[in-house]
Short mmCIF file of C-alpha atoms in Angstrom, two decimals:
data_model
loop_
_atom_site.label_atom_id
_atom_site.label_comp_id
_atom_site.label_asym_id
_atom_site.label_seq_id
_atom_site.Cartn_x
_atom_site.Cartn_y
_atom_site.Cartn_z
CA MET Q 1302 14.17 9.40 -2.95
CA PRO Q 1303 13.61 8.81 0.44
CA ILE Q 1304 10.61 6.37 1.36
CA LEU Q 1305 10.11 7.51 5.00
CA ILE Q 1306 9.43 10.99 6.80
CA THR Q 1307 9.51 11.06 10.86
CA ALA Q 1308 6.70 12.75 12.66
CA ASP Q 1309 9.28 15.57 13.78
CA ASP Q 1310 10.53 16.01 10.32
CA LEU Q 1311 7.04 16.45 9.05
CA ALA Q 1312 6.02 18.97 11.63
CA ALA Q 1313 8.98 21.11 11.27
CA ARG Q 1314 8.68 21.29 7.53
CA LEU Q 1315 4.91 22.18 7.72
CA ALA Q 1316 5.77 24.98 10.62
CA SER Q 1317 8.52 26.27 8.01
CA GLY Q 1318 5.93 26.82 5.66
CA GLU Q 1319 7.18 24.25 3.06
CA ARG Q 1320 4.59 23.21 0.51
CA ILE Q 1321 3.87 19.64 1.36
CA VAL Q 1322 0.35 17.88 0.69
CA VAL Q 1323 -0.51 15.62 3.43
CA LEU Q 1324 -2.90 12.57 2.73
CA ASP Q 1325 -4.93 10.77 5.28
CA VAL Q 1326 -5.65 7.14 4.07
CA ARG Q 1327 -7.14 5.44 7.14
CA TRP Q 1328 -8.98 2.17 6.09
CA SER Q 1329 -9.16 -1.31 7.04
CA LEU Q 1330 -11.19 -4.30 6.15
CA ALA Q 1331 -13.34 -3.85 9.54
CA GLU Q 1332 -13.77 -0.12 8.94
CA PRO Q 1333 -13.19 0.53 5.22
CA ASP Q 1334 -14.73 4.24 5.74
CA GLY Q 1335 -12.32 6.31 7.68
CA THR Q 1336 -14.16 9.56 7.24
CA GLU Q 1337 -15.42 9.95 11.06
CA ALA Q 1338 -12.02 8.94 12.29
CA TYR Q 1339 -10.46 11.64 10.08
CA ARG Q 1340 -12.94 14.40 10.97
CA ALA Q 1341 -12.21 13.50 14.88
CA GLY Q 1342 -8.75 14.20 14.55
CA HIS Q 1343 -5.88 14.57 11.66
CA ILE Q 1344 -2.66 16.36 11.05
CA PRO Q 1345 -3.29 19.81 10.33
CA GLY Q 1346 -4.02 20.44 6.60
CA ALA Q 1347 -4.38 16.81 5.78
CA VAL Q 1348 -6.77 15.67 3.08
CA TYR Q 1349 -8.72 12.44 3.53
CA VAL Q 1350 -8.21 9.88 0.86
CA ASP Q 1351 -11.01 7.21 0.24
CA LEU Q 1352 -9.06 4.03 -0.58
CA ASP Q 1353 -12.15 2.24 -1.80
CA HIS Q 1354 -13.39 4.87 -4.03
CA GLU Q 1355 -10.24 6.70 -4.98
CA LEU Q 1356 -7.58 4.11 -5.12
CA ALA Q 1357 -9.46 1.58 -6.90
CA ASP Q 1358 -11.82 1.24 -9.72
CA HIS Q 1359 -14.86 -0.93 -8.80
CA ASP Q 1360 -16.36 -0.48 -12.33
CA VAL Q 1361 -13.70 -2.94 -13.53
CA THR Q 1362 -15.05 -6.84 -13.06
CA GLY Q 1363 -12.56 -9.83 -12.82
CA GLU Q 1364 -9.67 -8.25 -11.62
CA GLY Q 1365 -9.94 -8.60 -7.86
CA ARG Q 1366 -11.49 -6.26 -5.10
CA HIS Q 1367 -9.40 -3.37 -5.46
CA PRO Q 1368 -8.57 -2.89 -9.43
CA LEU Q 1369 -6.27 -0.11 -10.08
CA PRO Q 1370 -8.10 3.22 -11.06
CA THR Q 1371 -7.53 4.54 -14.40
CA GLU Q 1372 -5.19 7.32 -15.20
CA VAL Q 1373 -7.91 9.82 -15.65
CA ALA Q 1374 -9.65 9.02 -12.57
CA PHE Q 1375 -6.73 9.05 -10.40
CA THR Q 1376 -5.59 12.42 -12.05
CA GLY Q 1377 -8.96 13.47 -10.82
CA ALA Q 1378 -8.18 12.26 -7.50
CA MET Q 1379 -4.73 13.89 -7.06
CA ARG Q 1380 -6.13 17.37 -8.02
CA ARG Q 1381 -8.86 17.20 -5.63
CA TRP Q 1382 -6.17 16.39 -2.95
CA GLY Q 1383 -4.65 19.75 -4.27
CA VAL Q 1384 -1.53 17.82 -5.68
CA ARG Q 1385 0.36 20.00 -7.96
CA ASP Q 1386 3.55 18.83 -10.38
CA GLY Q 1387 6.72 18.84 -8.15
CA ASP Q 1388 5.02 18.48 -4.85
CA THR Q 1389 6.13 16.42 -1.99
CA VAL Q 1390 3.40 14.38 -0.78
CA VAL Q 1391 3.09 12.47 2.36
CA VAL Q 1392 0.80 9.73 3.13
CA MET Q 1393 -0.33 8.43 6.56
CA ASP Q 1394 -2.59 6.16 8.37
CA ASP Q 1395 -3.30 4.59 11.77
CA LEU Q 1396 -2.41 0.95 10.68
CA GLY Q 1397 1.42 1.03 10.28
CA ASN Q 1398 1.06 2.45 6.61
CA GLN Q 1399 -0.57 -0.68 5.73
CA SER Q 1400 -3.36 1.12 4.03
CA SER Q 1401 -1.49 4.46 3.08
CA ALA Q 1402 1.15 2.36 1.18
CA ARG Q 1403 -1.37 1.91 -1.60
CA ALA Q 1404 -1.52 5.62 -2.02
CA TRP Q 1405 2.37 6.03 -1.82
CA TRP Q 1406 2.30 3.00 -4.48
CA LEU Q 1407 -0.15 4.64 -6.79
CA LEU Q 1408 1.36 8.16 -6.57
CA ARG Q 1409 4.75 6.60 -7.61
CA HIS Q 1410 3.45 4.63 -10.29
CA ALA Q 1411 1.57 7.95 -11.62
CA GLY Q 1412 4.92 9.53 -11.69
CA VAL Q 1413 5.00 11.67 -8.59
CA ALA Q 1414 8.72 11.61 -7.55
CA ASP Q 1415 8.77 12.62 -4.07
CA VAL Q 1416 6.31 10.39 -2.07
CA ARG Q 1417 6.84 9.71 1.63
CA MET Q 1418 5.18 7.54 4.32
CA LEU Q 1419 4.78 8.78 7.76
CA ASP Q 1420 6.67 6.32 9.89
CA GLY Q 1421 4.54 5.16 12.57
CA GLY Q 1422 1.54 7.09 11.10
CA LEU Q 1423 -0.80 8.75 13.21
CA ASP Q 1424 0.44 7.20 16.54
CA ALA Q 1425 4.05 8.54 16.07
CA TRP Q 1426 2.53 11.96 15.48
CA ARG Q 1427 0.76 11.81 18.67
CA ALA Q 1428 3.49 10.33 20.80
CA ALA Q 1429 5.84 13.15 19.42
CA GLY Q 1430 3.33 15.63 20.87
CA HIS Q 1431 2.05 17.34 17.59
CA PRO Q 1432 -1.22 18.76 17.44
CA LEU Q 1433 -4.48 17.35 15.57
CA GLU Q 1434 -7.22 19.50 14.02
CA THR Q 1435 -10.79 18.19 13.38
CA GLY Q 1436 -13.23 18.79 10.84
CA ASP Q 1437 -12.57 18.58 6.75
CA VAL Q 1438 -9.95 19.86 4.90
CA THR Q 1439 -10.77 21.03 1.19
CA SER Q 1440 -7.60 21.85 -1.00
CA GLU Q 1441 -7.32 24.19 -3.82
CA THR Q 1442 -7.56 21.98 -6.87
CA GLY Q 1443 -4.07 20.72 -8.08
CA ASP Q 1444 -2.73 20.38 -11.56
CA ALA Q 1445 -1.02 17.10 -11.30
CA THR Q 1446 -1.63 14.51 -14.17
CA ALA Q 1447 -1.20 10.71 -13.48
CA ARG Q 1448 1.09 8.82 -16.05
CA PHE Q 1449 1.27 5.16 -15.10
CA GLY Q 1450 4.36 3.10 -15.67
CA GLY Q 1451 6.47 4.46 -12.61
CA MET Q 1452 6.07 1.11 -10.82
CA PRO Q 1453 6.44 -2.62 -12.04
CA VAL Q 1454 3.06 -4.44 -12.31
CA ILE Q 1455 2.10 -7.97 -13.36
CA GLY Q 1456 -1.01 -9.76 -14.03
CA ILE Q 1457 -2.57 -12.99 -13.23
CA ASP Q 1458 -0.58 -14.83 -15.86
CA GLY Q 1459 2.79 -13.06 -14.78
CA ALA Q 1460 1.93 -14.25 -11.07
CA ALA Q 1461 1.47 -18.02 -12.20
CA ALA Q 1462 4.78 -17.90 -14.10
CA PHE Q 1463 7.03 -15.63 -11.46
CA PRO Q 1464 7.72 -18.54 -9.07
CA ALA Q 1465 9.77 -20.25 -11.88
CA THR Q 1466 12.24 -17.48 -12.24
CA GLY Q 1467 11.79 -15.21 -9.24
CA VAL Q 1468 10.21 -14.88 -5.76
CA LEU Q 1469 6.63 -14.25 -5.45
CA LEU Q 1470 5.71 -13.19 -2.00
CA ASP Q 1471 2.38 -13.41 -0.13
CA ALA Q 1472 1.70 -10.67 2.16
CA ARG Q 1473 -1.38 -11.98 3.86
CA GLY Q 1474 -1.37 -13.45 7.43
CA ALA Q 1475 0.30 -16.62 7.58
CA PRO Q 1476 -2.97 -18.84 8.48
CA ARG Q 1477 -4.75 -17.48 5.24
CA TYR Q 1478 -1.39 -18.34 3.28
CA ARG Q 1479 -1.49 -21.81 4.67
CA GLY Q 1480 -5.37 -22.17 3.79
CA GLU Q 1481 -6.54 -22.60 7.34
CA VAL Q 1482 -8.85 -19.71 7.32
CA GLU Q 1483 -10.36 -17.49 4.40
CA PRO Q 1484 -12.85 -14.85 5.62
CA ILE Q 1485 -13.27 -13.04 2.45
CA ASP Q 1486 -12.28 -14.89 -0.99
CA PRO Q 1487 -14.06 -18.31 -2.42
CA ARG Q 1488 -10.94 -20.58 -1.93
CA ALA Q 1489 -8.32 -20.80 0.74
CA GLY Q 1490 -4.54 -21.25 0.19
CA HIS Q 1491 -2.06 -19.43 -1.93
CA ILE Q 1492 -0.70 -19.40 -5.64
CA PRO Q 1493 1.62 -22.29 -5.98
CA GLY Q 1494 5.20 -21.27 -5.53
CA ALA Q 1495 4.57 -18.14 -3.49
CA ARG Q 1496 6.26 -17.80 -0.25
CA SER Q 1497 4.71 -16.33 2.87
CA ALA Q 1498 5.87 -12.92 4.14
CA PRO Q 1499 3.04 -11.05 6.11
CA SER Q 1500 3.18 -7.60 5.74
CA GLY Q 1501 3.05 -7.16 9.48
CA GLU Q 1502 6.45 -8.81 9.88
CA ASN Q 1503 7.83 -5.58 7.92
CA LEU Q 1504 7.29 -3.49 11.28
CA ASP Q 1505 8.79 -3.21 14.60
CA ALA Q 1506 6.66 -3.18 17.99
CA ASP Q 1507 5.91 0.66 17.55
CA GLY Q 1508 4.04 0.28 13.98
CA ARG Q 1509 7.49 1.74 12.45
CA PHE Q 1510 9.38 0.00 9.44
CA LYS Q 1511 12.10 -2.23 10.57
CA SER Q 1512 15.53 -0.93 9.54
CA ALA Q 1513 16.73 -1.56 6.18
CA GLU Q 1514 19.32 -4.14 7.33
CA ALA Q 1515 16.61 -5.72 9.52
CA LEU Q 1516 14.37 -5.96 6.33
CA ARG Q 1517 17.08 -7.32 4.32
CA GLU Q 1518 17.58 -10.01 6.56
CA HIS Q 1519 13.75 -10.50 6.83
CA PHE Q 1520 13.37 -11.02 3.22
CA ALA Q 1521 16.45 -13.29 2.64
CA SER Q 1522 15.01 -15.45 5.34
CA VAL Q 1523 12.06 -16.05 3.00
CA GLY Q 1524 14.36 -16.46 -0.05
CA VAL Q 1525 14.96 -12.96 -1.38
CA ILE Q 1526 18.47 -13.30 -2.34
CA GLY Q 1527 20.79 -12.77 -5.00
CA GLU Q 1528 19.53 -11.29 -8.30
CA ALA Q 1529 16.31 -12.93 -8.55
CA PRO Q 1530 13.22 -10.83 -9.67
CA VAL Q 1531 10.62 -10.18 -6.62
CA ALA Q 1532 7.01 -9.67 -6.87
CA ALA Q 1533 4.17 -9.33 -4.10
CA TYR Q 1534 0.47 -9.99 -3.76
CA CYS Q 1535 -1.95 -9.98 -0.57
CA GLY Q 1536 -5.90 -10.14 -0.72
CA SER Q 1537 -6.52 -7.20 -2.95
CA GLY Q 1538 -3.59 -5.47 -3.66
CA VAL Q 1539 -3.51 -3.20 -0.70
CA THR Q 1540 -0.93 -4.64 1.77
CA ALA Q 1541 1.14 -5.91 -1.11
CA ALA Q 1542 1.88 -2.11 -1.59
CA HIS Q 1543 3.33 -2.43 1.89
CA GLU Q 1544 5.30 -5.48 1.03
CA VAL Q 1545 6.89 -3.57 -2.04
CA ALA Q 1546 7.60 -0.45 0.07
CA ALA Q 1547 9.31 -2.33 2.59
CA LEU Q 1548 11.25 -4.17 -0.07
CA ALA Q 1549 12.28 -0.78 -1.54
CA ILE Q 1550 13.72 0.08 2.16
CA ALA Q 1551 15.72 -2.69 1.83
CA GLY Q 1552 16.84 -1.69 -1.49
CA ILE Q 1553 15.01 -4.19 -3.30
CA ASP Q 1554 12.90 -3.54 -6.39
CA ALA Q 1555 9.73 -5.57 -6.47
CA ALA Q 1556 6.56 -5.78 -8.83
CA LEU Q 1557 3.05 -5.49 -7.67
CA TYR Q 1558 0.14 -8.10 -8.55
CA PRO Q 1559 -2.93 -5.83 -8.04
CA GLY Q 1560 -5.40 -8.45 -8.55
CA SER Q 1561 -3.83 -10.56 -5.79
CA TRP Q 1562 -5.76 -13.28 -4.28
CA SER Q 1563 -9.16 -12.16 -4.68
CA GLN Q 1564 -8.70 -12.34 -8.69
CA TRP Q 1565 -6.88 -15.60 -8.35
CA SER Q 1566 -9.23 -17.40 -6.20
CA ASN Q 1567 -12.09 -16.39 -8.27
CA ASP Q 1568 -10.74 -17.93 -11.23
CA GLU Q 1569 -11.51 -21.69 -11.04
CA THR Q 1570 -8.93 -22.76 -13.58
CA ARG Q 1571 -6.12 -21.54 -11.23
CA PRO Q 1572 -4.44 -23.92 -8.91
CA VAL Q 1573 -4.45 -23.47 -5.26
CA ALA Q 1574 -1.76 -24.72 -2.89
CA THR Q 1575 -2.04 -25.15 0.74
CA GLY Q 1576 0.16 -25.60 3.78
CA ALA Q 1577 3.18 -24.03 4.83
CA SER Q 1578 5.40 -24.74 1.92
CA PRO Q 1579 5.13 -22.77 -1.55
CA VAL Q 1580 3.87 -25.77 -3.36
CA GLU Q 1581 1.60 -28.58 -2.08
#
């Protein structure tokens, strides 16, 4: 199943009357609430998704800043968005899909077969001359049911063991990986054995995903070669989903470590590596 959709393709399919659910997942560390930006202008018919509250379960403790929601909670969210069984769902943001990839991953994990990311996001939609609408969109309640298990997941012990037999990728910026800065979590550095592969390097200058060939070359340069298994983490499991998506575009299956650095660094029993090499 395709992972991406272009702005022109999405516009044409919406204009034809084809049933497509569009989800606006605008979020960032600086602006976690994208509601006002959404209301100021969004793809016609798009429903706003609150990443912090609908794509995470903050009642869970000890599993990082964005623990995965339960099947029951995610079922409720999908139905609020209007998702029905068999729907095509398109997710987008204004951050090169680095936040909407979390929705892409969770929907795939929940068993939704056809989930696409709008390549280039809102910038690509605007650049193509397609219209925006303002205000809120309320969809007719859907009937989709989340059945987790569609995507591979590892926990903290799996992440610790992973570099011994596979390639564990750290999707955060390189300075955070090296331990030079840590703006959020209690300890700076990376999981020993993990390799630095910032999620921003999955994109071209226009905020679109690089080609499958270019992504394969990029991941090969950080050690993703042969049949070795691959997993990814980031700060709290958001941009790691972008890494998983980029790997999928390259034809490489990868597991997600949802707890990511926010879980690992809060566990004082876990070792921390610093510097540019995987182990120090």
